[in-house]
Amino acid sequence: MNFTQLLELLLKYIRVWDAFLYVVHKLRSSNDPMMIISQCLLGGFCLWIVFRFRTPRKRDLRPGDFEDRLTQFRAGRNPLAPKARQVAQDAYTIVRHGGLNDTDPHMNMTTVVITSPDEGERAVTDFSTTDFMRQSRSKGSRIAAEGTIAAFGVGSCGPRGFYGTITPHMDLENHIGEVMRSMINELITKTGKKMALTTDESHAAIAYSFGYATISSVISAFVKHQDYVVYDEAAPSSIQTGVNLSKSAHACAFSSTAVEGGRKPTLDAAIDRLEREAAVQKDDNSHLRRKFIVVEGISAQRGTLVDLPAVLAVARKHHWRVLIDDSFAIGVLGAKGRGTIEHYADQGLLSDPAVVEFIRDYVMVTFTFSNALGSIGGACFGTKESAEFQTLNGLGYIFSASAPPYLCTVASHSLRTITDESEADLATLRENAVYLQDKLVDAGLAVVSDPICPMKVIEMPFPGSVLPRGVREADGDDLARFDDVQTRYSRVCKTMRTTGGYLVDRTVFSELDPLPLPARSGVKVNVSSKHSKSEIDGLVRSLKMALDAEF
Amino acid sequence: MPSLATLLDSERCPWPTLIATYLTYFLIVVMGTVADVFGKILAFITFNRPNKNYASLFSNFDRFFHYRIYFRGVHCFNHPIRSAPGAWIDVVKRASKDHFKTWYCTDETYRALNFGSYNYLGFASGKANAQNEAKVVESFSNFGITMASPRANSGYSHLHAELEQTMADFIHKEAAIIFAMGFATNSTTIPALVGPDGLIISDSLNHASIVVGGRASVGHKKVFRHDDMAHLEKTVRNAILNGMPRTHNHWSKIVIVVEGIYSMEGGICNLPEIVRIAKQYGCYLYVDEAHSIGALGHHAGGVCDFYDDRFALLDWADAHLLSVPGKKEKAWTTPSLWGSVFHGRQPDLEDLRQLHDDHVRFAGTRKALHGMLGPQFSFFDQVDVLMGTYTKSFASVGGYIAGSADLIDYLRRETFGAVSAEPMAPGCVCQIKSVIDSFTPAKGAPRESANGLVQVDRLARNTQIFRRFLYDHGFQIMGDHHSPVVPMLLYAPNKIPAFFQEAINRGIATVVVAYPACSLIASRVRFCLSAAMTEEDIAWALEHIDELGDVCSLKYDRKKVRKELKARARADAEGSRFNDGYDDETETAPVTDDESD
């Protein structure tokens, strides 16, 4: 026994002895000694219960056991890759996108050539890509890309800090900043009240190299362990990863379609709950805690539109900042395609000067370029301070290589085309979306998306098609039923490809969802501005047939 | 703050420099505090938040660090450029109107030799990449710019399929999967590999993407000291011995995560020893080759390729040098295997010295590995997961994971990178495919006919010249002799802006690194070499760096190196330096004879 152990032992017994003396003292001074004795016995019993299941401590394992432990470990070792659930996969590859060569009259912007081992090569009508304006196939984009490649090469060969910031990156950031600032300035002038306009000194945008990492980087940069965040339960995995990475102790999911007594609270209730908890904990630095509401303009999983005025009202009431993920709304909503804020401003719902001031100061907008902007990457727009903060704390910004310059040029080009020249196209897109919705509803299919959203999610009411607690936490029977439904949808997609000649998706899930969410299987249809009414009619007809055959 | 151990460990740093460094930081903090006090009084910076109801985005520490420490050297960082990131770049000159709080870009540029970009093989621009660029542009007429749909839906084209197959073949694995972002490759794959009953053992200096992957994972994490193999082994043994916390059940799996080349240290991981530990204790091995793929190895195959070559050479040296005593002189001079390790160069004394060092260093590891894996093995087969990025040597964007077919099939179904993130742009796919193709010469053609391999050799040559020059002139450089990343220690924080500005004025664009990217005292400047640089470029740059070393007094090791060189010359004259480590009874080869041949 060495000196430290001796000391420990001594201290231990001194404490026990103290406790004993204390009890004796209490017994003497008390007028009800039986009460104290019974309490001691109860306490002792509790301790015994606790320590009865004492697990072996570290020092109980002797190095001599090592060889045994190693053999056992090696024998019981799992394979590196867990066995994936064998859910049917849509095994086809894309051979060619249509509309790129003028030589082939049958191939237009809405066609795509696919191939698969059992179906062969065929041209189908594309209702799958989320490139709603077909910007990635436009001639202008390609010319812009070629020009940039000639000047700056393909890759950027470094992170933004290490000579990876090339002119196109700066131009793109300036351009996005300009577009978003002009939107907010229009809002401000519309209110008629005198308040400071946004300038390049006050607001800025920052570009990321990958859309998926944008929102998760932004959330994990701003939300630290002690900070507060609420997010939609139907948020895509990028948002959930961000919340997960932030390790926030005060994160709460809310449900935008919550019913009374439902599992998830509404936004207001979720914030109330977090603030109540905070009040109980008596945090001295509560005024230093950053608070964020994360919403999606158009939900990537459901295709529903957020009720932004309501969200802003709640945020203003509780003094929370708002982070809008406009990935599916940019280039889709608003007269000039500038996203959710513009959409609601066009309807005159954001005319209150106080709301506009709130939007100017406390709302950040992120979006990816991978949908309507027809490129790869993402951006976050907010106050200059927030942009500066991200250049120091945004993980995806600092540690990742910057985007290839040509993708930045394309994003910039698409944004310019959409905001400046495409008012008619945007109108067509929304018209198509509403038309498709009407047709689907007429056909009796259960569409969960909003009419204005070009992405439609169709979920047939069928037993087992919803897992309320996500894929990871579901039990075997539910999962088997769920897989069966997914297989049916997979067959639907296949029928659509082979007999109908339409390319549609089904919703795909991963077992690794960081937080449980209701998993709902369904079919996704993405309509673009280039689709004609007859194509939409045909799609709905054959989708109806295919779905009816399975469900 | 570095621990006491680090302090005492830093024997390379001269004591006066160490004290001066700490003193400088102390002064900076004191001055910052004083400035803050005055700032509060004079309200130069608004400490009061504009609205009390909303917490400021910057915390107090962030604000202090940002405005009082980082801002002192802010002009060294984040320089935009106005050209392709090739060998020579146009760095934008910035100016400030408000005492360096904000910067704006002027129209002027510095024309500078690029030691900052990770353009190892020179494919970022110019003639080397012309052929690849043509293929990229060609892809636009079939696919447009992007796939605009996740891989699990309609984002998977035949180009992606071809690249995955090519990549798997290139690094001798069964299958591979590609992602559109290198950072996301790590941060989405690691959580997929390790469940709640798994353990990740990670090097302490691993890249942020691995750290993020660990944080996103539900598994347990342990860290071992950078490049400390004894500590790794101890960590693994303890993990197996103690099992999971509280329950002491066995781990379902242990994954060791290391990098090939550490970008801030320039070191190459000690892969043989790590493989030995992984094999001996039944752990899985995950190697992040972000910097090493393309930049290391005779066939550009990364760190596995590199060590395969070195081990082949050591085996060969063993066979010829030790067991056939009569043929020793001939053996050392026969260049049958020199080519694959010394990149076609005739080896000189320095190479042989390193070979000898390797022989001593890997003696135990080699014996153990041969015992476990047989006389013939390849490191490619011993690493379970090979990860890498396409941003660096391939001058594109994205990353890959290569491994067994089961693993890749699992990742295809489950990782977010495949299920919900956008796939790689077809243009980038073409660039990578084209670069990989350029690593294989046509059948029967010589090595020189493959464009990529020529670049590999050039990079190796540049690395040799550059590292040797710096070492011989007394600079303190870090990392392995073969690593194209050359960090040079500056120590004192005041030397960071000094070196950077002086270098860029002379036309040398470098990256300076300070806390928090490295430890507080070990501020450094990093040179990333490139195959695009010609020998004249390198000689010109070295001349200037030599001069800069005198200006900024950076030659901390001058005296030591001078002594060492003298001792070396003496030893060479005696021809006795290669005795130790070899069999004492046989007479060792008079290696000095090489030069007379």
CSV table of N, CA and C in Angstrom, one decimal, chain B residues 296-400:
chain,number,residue,atom,x,y,z
B,296,LEU,N,2.0,10.9,-52.7
B,296,LEU,CA,3.0,10.0,-52.2
B,296,LEU,C,2.9,8.7,-53.1
B,297,GLY,N,4.1,8.0,-53.1
B,297,GLY,CA,4.1,6.7,-53.7
B,297,GLY,C,4.5,6.8,-55.2
B,298,HIS,N,5.2,5.8,-55.6
B,298,HIS,CA,5.7,5.8,-56.9
B,298,HIS,C,4.6,5.8,-58.0
B,299,HIS,N,3.5,5.2,-57.6
B,299,HIS,CA,2.4,5.1,-58.6
B,299,HIS,C,1.3,6.0,-58.2
B,300,ALA,N,1.6,7.0,-57.3
B,300,ALA,CA,0.6,8.0,-56.9
B,300,ALA,C,-0.5,7.4,-56.0
B,301,GLY,N,-0.2,6.2,-55.5
B,301,GLY,CA,-1.3,5.5,-54.8
B,301,GLY,C,-1.4,5.8,-53.3
B,302,GLY,N,-0.6,6.8,-52.9
B,302,GLY,CA,-0.8,7.3,-51.5
B,302,GLY,C,0.1,6.6,-50.5
B,303,VAL,N,-0.2,6.6,-49.3
B,303,VAL,CA,0.7,6.2,-48.2
B,303,VAL,C,0.9,4.7,-48.3
B,304,CYS,N,-0.1,3.9,-48.7
B,304,CYS,CA,0.1,2.5,-48.8
B,304,CYS,C,1.1,2.1,-49.9
B,305,ASP,N,1.0,2.8,-51.0
B,305,ASP,CA,1.9,2.6,-52.1
B,305,ASP,C,3.4,3.0,-51.6
B,306,PHE,N,3.4,4.1,-50.9
B,306,PHE,CA,4.7,4.6,-50.4
B,306,PHE,C,5.4,3.5,-49.5
B,307,TYR,N,4.6,3.0,-48.6
B,307,TYR,CA,5.3,2.0,-47.7
B,307,TYR,C,5.5,0.7,-48.4
B,308,ASP,N,4.6,0.3,-49.3
B,308,ASP,CA,4.9,-0.9,-50.1
B,308,ASP,C,6.3,-0.8,-50.7
B,309,ASP,N,6.6,0.3,-51.3
B,309,ASP,CA,7.8,0.5,-52.0
B,309,ASP,C,9.0,0.4,-51.0
B,310,ARG,N,8.8,1.1,-49.9
B,310,ARG,CA,9.9,1.2,-48.9
B,310,ARG,C,10.2,-0.2,-48.3
B,311,PHE,N,9.1,-0.9,-48.1
B,311,PHE,CA,9.3,-2.3,-47.5
B,311,PHE,C,9.9,-3.2,-48.5
B,312,ALA,N,9.5,-3.1,-49.8
B,312,ALA,CA,10.1,-3.9,-50.8
B,312,ALA,C,11.6,-3.6,-50.9
B,313,LEU,N,12.0,-2.3,-50.7
B,313,LEU,CA,13.4,-2.0,-50.7
B,313,LEU,C,14.1,-2.5,-49.5
B,314,LEU,N,13.5,-2.4,-48.4
B,314,LEU,CA,14.1,-3.0,-47.2
B,314,LEU,C,14.3,-4.5,-47.3
B,315,ASP,N,13.3,-5.2,-47.8
B,315,ASP,CA,13.4,-6.6,-48.0
B,315,ASP,C,14.6,-6.9,-48.9
B,316,TRP,N,14.6,-6.1,-49.9
B,316,TRP,CA,15.6,-6.3,-51.0
B,316,TRP,C,17.0,-6.1,-50.4
B,317,ALA,N,17.1,-5.0,-49.6
B,317,ALA,CA,18.4,-4.7,-49.0
B,317,ALA,C,18.8,-5.8,-48.0
B,318,ASP,N,17.8,-6.3,-47.3
B,318,ASP,CA,18.1,-7.4,-46.4
B,318,ASP,C,18.7,-8.6,-47.1
B,319,ALA,N,18.0,-8.9,-48.2
B,319,ALA,CA,18.4,-10.1,-49.0
B,319,ALA,C,19.8,-9.9,-49.5
B,320,HIS,N,20.0,-8.8,-50.1
B,320,HIS,CA,21.3,-8.6,-50.8
B,320,HIS,C,22.4,-8.2,-49.9
B,321,LEU,N,22.1,-7.4,-48.9
B,321,LEU,CA,23.1,-6.8,-48.1
B,321,LEU,C,23.6,-7.7,-47.0
B,322,LEU,N,22.6,-8.4,-46.4
B,322,LEU,CA,23.0,-9.1,-45.2
B,322,LEU,C,23.3,-10.6,-45.4
B,323,SER,N,22.5,-11.2,-46.3
B,323,SER,CA,22.7,-12.6,-46.4
B,323,SER,C,23.6,-13.1,-47.5
B,324,VAL,N,24.0,-12.2,-48.4
B,324,VAL,CA,25.0,-12.6,-49.4
B,324,VAL,C,26.2,-11.7,-49.2
B,325,PRO,N,27.0,-12.0,-48.3
B,325,PRO,CA,28.1,-11.1,-48.0
B,325,PRO,C,29.0,-10.7,-49.1
B,326,GLY,N,29.2,-11.7,-50.0
B,326,GLY,CA,30.2,-11.4,-51.1
B,326,GLY,C,29.8,-10.4,-52.1
B,327,LYS,N,28.4,-10.2,-52.2
B,327,LYS,CA,27.9,-9.3,-53.3
B,327,LYS,C,27.5,-8.0,-52.8
B,328,LYS,N,27.9,-7.6,-51.7
B,328,LYS,CA,27.4,-6.4,-51.1
B,328,LYS,C,27.7,-5.1,-51.9
B,329,GLU,N,28.8,-5.0,-52.4
B,329,GLU,CA,29.2,-3.7,-53.1
B,329,GLU,C,28.3,-3.6,-54.3
B,330,LYS,N,28.2,-4.7,-55.0
B,330,LYS,CA,27.4,-4.7,-56.2
B,330,LYS,C,25.9,-4.4,-55.9
B,331,ALA,N,25.5,-5.0,-54.8
B,331,ALA,CA,24.1,-4.9,-54.5
B,331,ALA,C,23.7,-3.4,-54.3
B,332,TRP,N,24.5,-2.7,-53.6
B,332,TRP,CA,24.1,-1.3,-53.3
B,332,TRP,C,24.1,-0.5,-54.6
B,333,THR,N,24.9,-0.9,-55.5
B,333,THR,CA,24.9,0.0,-56.7
B,333,THR,C,24.0,-0.5,-57.8
B,334,THR,N,23.4,-1.7,-57.7
B,334,THR,CA,22.5,-2.1,-58.8
B,334,THR,C,21.2,-1.4,-58.7
B,335,PRO,N,20.8,-0.6,-59.7
B,335,PRO,CA,19.7,0.3,-59.5
B,335,PRO,C,18.4,-0.4,-59.9
B,336,SER,N,18.2,-1.7,-59.7
B,336,SER,CA,17.0,-2.4,-60.2
B,336,SER,C,15.8,-1.9,-59.4
B,337,LEU,N,16.0,-1.6,-58.1
B,337,LEU,CA,14.8,-1.2,-57.3
B,337,LEU,C,14.9,0.3,-56.9
B,338,TRP,N,16.0,0.9,-57.1
B,338,TRP,CA,16.2,2.3,-56.8
B,338,TRP,C,15.1,3.1,-57.4
B,339,GLY,N,14.8,2.7,-58.7
B,339,GLY,CA,13.8,3.5,-59.4
B,339,GLY,C,12.5,3.7,-58.7
B,340,SER,N,12.0,2.6,-58.1
B,340,SER,CA,10.7,2.7,-57.6
B,340,SER,C,10.7,3.5,-56.2
B,341,VAL,N,11.8,3.6,-55.6
B,341,VAL,CA,11.8,4.4,-54.3
B,341,VAL,C,12.3,5.8,-54.5
B,342,PHE,N,13.4,5.9,-55.3
B,342,PHE,CA,14.0,7.2,-55.4
B,342,PHE,C,13.5,7.9,-56.7
B,343,HIS,N,12.4,7.4,-57.3
B,343,HIS,CA,11.8,8.0,-58.4
B,343,HIS,C,12.8,8.2,-59.5
B,344,GLY,N,13.5,7.1,-59.8
B,344,GLY,CA,14.4,7.1,-61.0
B,344,GLY,C,15.7,7.8,-60.8
B,345,ARG,N,15.9,8.5,-59.7
B,345,ARG,CA,17.1,9.1,-59.5
B,345,ARG,C,18.2,8.1,-59.0
B,346,GLN,N,19.4,8.5,-59.3
B,346,GLN,CA,20.5,7.7,-58.8
B,346,GLN,C,20.6,8.0,-57.3
B,347,PRO,N,20.5,7.1,-56.4
B,347,PRO,CA,20.5,7.4,-55.0
B,347,PRO,C,21.8,8.0,-54.5
B,348,ASP,N,21.8,8.9,-53.6
B,348,ASP,CA,23.1,9.4,-53.1
B,348,ASP,C,23.2,9.0,-51.6
B,349,LEU,N,24.2,9.6,-51.0
B,349,LEU,CA,24.5,9.2,-49.6
B,349,LEU,C,23.3,9.4,-48.7
B,350,GLU,N,22.6,10.5,-48.9
B,350,GLU,CA,21.5,10.9,-48.0
B,350,GLU,C,20.4,9.8,-48.1
B,351,ASP,N,20.1,9.4,-49.3
B,351,ASP,CA,19.1,8.3,-49.5
B,351,ASP,C,19.5,7.1,-48.7
B,352,LEU,N,20.7,6.7,-48.9
B,352,LEU,CA,21.2,5.5,-48.2
B,352,LEU,C,21.1,5.7,-46.7
B,353,ARG,N,21.4,6.9,-46.3
B,353,ARG,CA,21.4,7.1,-44.8
B,353,ARG,C,19.9,6.9,-44.3
B,354,GLN,N,19.0,7.4,-45.1
B,354,GLN,CA,17.6,7.2,-44.7
B,354,GLN,C,17.2,5.8,-44.8
B,355,LEU,N,17.7,5.1,-45.8
B,355,LEU,CA,17.3,3.7,-45.9
B,355,LEU,C,17.8,2.9,-44.7
B,356,HIS,N,19.0,3.3,-44.3
B,356,HIS,CA,19.6,2.7,-43.1
B,356,HIS,C,18.7,3.0,-41.8
B,357,ASP,N,18.3,4.3,-41.7
B,357,ASP,CA,17.5,4.7,-40.6
B,357,ASP,C,16.2,3.9,-40.6
B,358,ASP,N,15.6,3.8,-41.8
B,358,ASP,CA,14.4,3.0,-41.9
B,358,ASP,C,14.6,1.6,-41.4
B,359,HIS,N,15.7,1.0,-41.8
B,359,HIS,CA,16.0,-0.3,-41.5
B,359,HIS,C,16.0,-0.5,-40.0
B,360,VAL,N,16.6,0.4,-39.3
B,360,VAL,CA,16.6,0.3,-37.9
B,360,VAL,C,15.3,0.6,-37.3
B,361,ARG,N,14.6,1.6,-37.8
B,361,ARG,CA,13.3,2.0,-37.3
B,361,ARG,C,12.3,1.0,-37.4
B,362,PHE,N,12.2,0.3,-38.6
B,362,PHE,CA,11.1,-0.6,-38.8
B,362,PHE,C,11.5,-2.1,-38.5
B,363,ALA,N,12.7,-2.3,-37.9
B,363,ALA,CA,13.2,-3.7,-37.8
B,363,ALA,C,12.1,-4.5,-37.1
B,364,GLY,N,11.7,-4.1,-35.9
B,364,GLY,CA,10.7,-4.8,-35.1
B,364,GLY,C,9.4,-5.0,-35.8
B,365,THR,N,8.9,-3.9,-36.3
B,365,THR,CA,7.6,-3.9,-37.0
B,365,THR,C,7.6,-4.9,-38.2
B,366,ARG,N,8.7,-4.9,-38.9
B,366,ARG,CA,8.8,-5.7,-40.1
B,366,ARG,C,8.7,-7.2,-39.7
B,367,LYS,N,9.5,-7.5,-38.6
B,367,LYS,CA,9.5,-8.9,-38.2
B,367,LYS,C,8.1,-9.3,-37.8
B,368,ALA,N,7.4,-8.4,-37.0
B,368,ALA,CA,6.1,-8.8,-36.5
B,368,ALA,C,5.1,-8.9,-37.7
B,369,LEU,N,5.2,-8.0,-38.6
B,369,LEU,CA,4.3,-8.0,-39.8
B,369,LEU,C,4.5,-9.3,-40.6
B,370,HIS,N,5.8,-9.6,-40.9
B,370,HIS,CA,6.1,-10.8,-41.7
B,370,HIS,C,5.6,-12.0,-40.9
B,371,GLY,N,5.7,-12.0,-39.6
B,371,GLY,CA,5.2,-13.1,-38.8
B,371,GLY,C,3.7,-13.3,-39.0
B,372,MET,N,3.0,-12.1,-39.0
B,372,MET,CA,1.5,-12.2,-39.0
B,372,MET,C,1.0,-12.4,-40.4
B,373,LEU,N,1.6,-11.8,-41.4
B,373,LEU,CA,1.0,-11.7,-42.7
B,373,LEU,C,1.8,-12.4,-43.8
B,374,GLY,N,2.9,-13.1,-43.4
B,374,GLY,CA,3.6,-13.8,-44.4
B,374,GLY,C,4.6,-12.9,-45.1
B,375,PRO,N,5.5,-13.5,-45.9
B,375,PRO,CA,6.6,-12.7,-46.5
B,375,PRO,C,6.1,-11.7,-47.5
B,376,GLN,N,5.0,-11.9,-48.2
B,376,GLN,CA,4.6,-11.0,-49.2
B,376,GLN,C,3.2,-10.4,-48.8
B,377,PHE,N,3.2,-9.1,-48.6
B,377,PHE,CA,1.9,-8.5,-48.4
B,377,PHE,C,1.9,-7.1,-48.9
B,378,SER,N,0.7,-6.5,-49.1
B,378,SER,CA,0.6,-5.2,-49.6
B,378,SER,C,-0.2,-4.4,-48.5
B,379,PHE,N,0.2,-3.2,-48.3
B,379,PHE,CA,-0.5,-2.4,-47.3
B,379,PHE,C,-1.9,-2.0,-47.7
B,380,PHE,N,-2.1,-2.0,-49.1
B,380,PHE,CA,-3.4,-1.7,-49.6
B,380,PHE,C,-4.4,-2.7,-49.0
B,381,ASP,N,-4.0,-4.0,-48.8
B,381,ASP,CA,-4.9,-5.0,-48.4
B,381,ASP,C,-5.1,-4.9,-46.8
B,382,GLN,N,-4.2,-4.3,-46.2
B,382,GLN,CA,-4.2,-4.3,-44.7
B,382,GLN,C,-5.1,-3.2,-44.1
B,383,VAL,N,-5.3,-2.2,-44.9
B,383,VAL,CA,-6.1,-1.0,-44.5
B,383,VAL,C,-7.5,-1.3,-44.8
B,384,ASP,N,-8.4,-1.3,-43.8
B,384,ASP,CA,-9.8,-1.7,-44.1
B,384,ASP,C,-10.6,-0.6,-44.9
B,385,VAL,N,-10.4,0.7,-44.5
B,385,VAL,CA,-11.1,1.7,-45.2
B,385,VAL,C,-10.1,2.8,-45.7
B,386,LEU,N,-10.0,3.0,-47.0
B,386,LEU,CA,-9.2,4.0,-47.5
B,386,LEU,C,-10.1,5.2,-47.9
B,387,MET,N,-9.8,6.3,-47.3
B,387,MET,CA,-10.6,7.5,-47.7
B,387,MET,C,-9.6,8.5,-48.3
B,388,GLY,N,-10.1,9.4,-49.2
B,388,GLY,CA,-9.3,10.4,-49.7
B,388,GLY,C,-10.1,11.5,-50.3
B,389,THR,N,-9.4,12.6,-50.7
B,389,THR,CA,-10.2,13.6,-51.4
B,389,THR,C,-9.6,13.9,-52.7
B,390,TYR,N,-10.5,14.5,-53.6
B,390,TYR,CA,-10.1,14.8,-54.9
B,390,TYR,C,-9.7,16.2,-55.1
B,391,THR,N,-9.7,17.0,-54.0
B,391,THR,CA,-9.4,18.4,-54.1
B,391,THR,C,-8.0,18.7,-54.3
B,392,LYS,N,-7.1,17.8,-53.8
B,392,LYS,CA,-5.7,18.2,-53.8
B,392,LYS,C,-5.0,17.8,-55.1
B,393,SER,N,-4.5,16.6,-55.1
B,393,SER,CA,-3.7,16.2,-56.3
B,393,SER,C,-4.5,16.1,-57.5
B,394,PHE,N,-5.8,15.9,-57.4
B,394,PHE,CA,-6.6,15.7,-58.6
B,394,PHE,C,-7.2,17.0,-59.1
B,395,ALA,N,-7.1,18.1,-58.4
B,395,ALA,CA,-7.6,19.4,-58.8
B,395,ALA,C,-9.0,19.4,-59.2
B,396,SER,N,-9.8,18.7,-58.4
B,396,SER,CA,-11.2,18.7,-58.6
B,396,SER,C,-11.9,18.9,-57.2
B,397,VAL,N,-13.0,18.3,-57.0
B,397,VAL,CA,-13.6,18.4,-55.7
B,397,VAL,C,-14.3,17.1,-55.3
B,398,GLY,N,-14.4,16.8,-54.0
B,398,GLY,CA,-15.1,15.6,-53.6
B,398,GLY,C,-14.2,14.6,-52.8
B,399,GLY,N,-14.7,13.5,-52.5
B,399,GLY,CA,-13.9,12.5,-51.8
B,399,GLY,C,-14.4,11.1,-52.1
B,400,TYR,N,-13.6,10.1,-51.7
B,400,TYR,CA,-14.0,8.7,-51.9
B,400,TYR,C,-13.8,7.9,-50.7
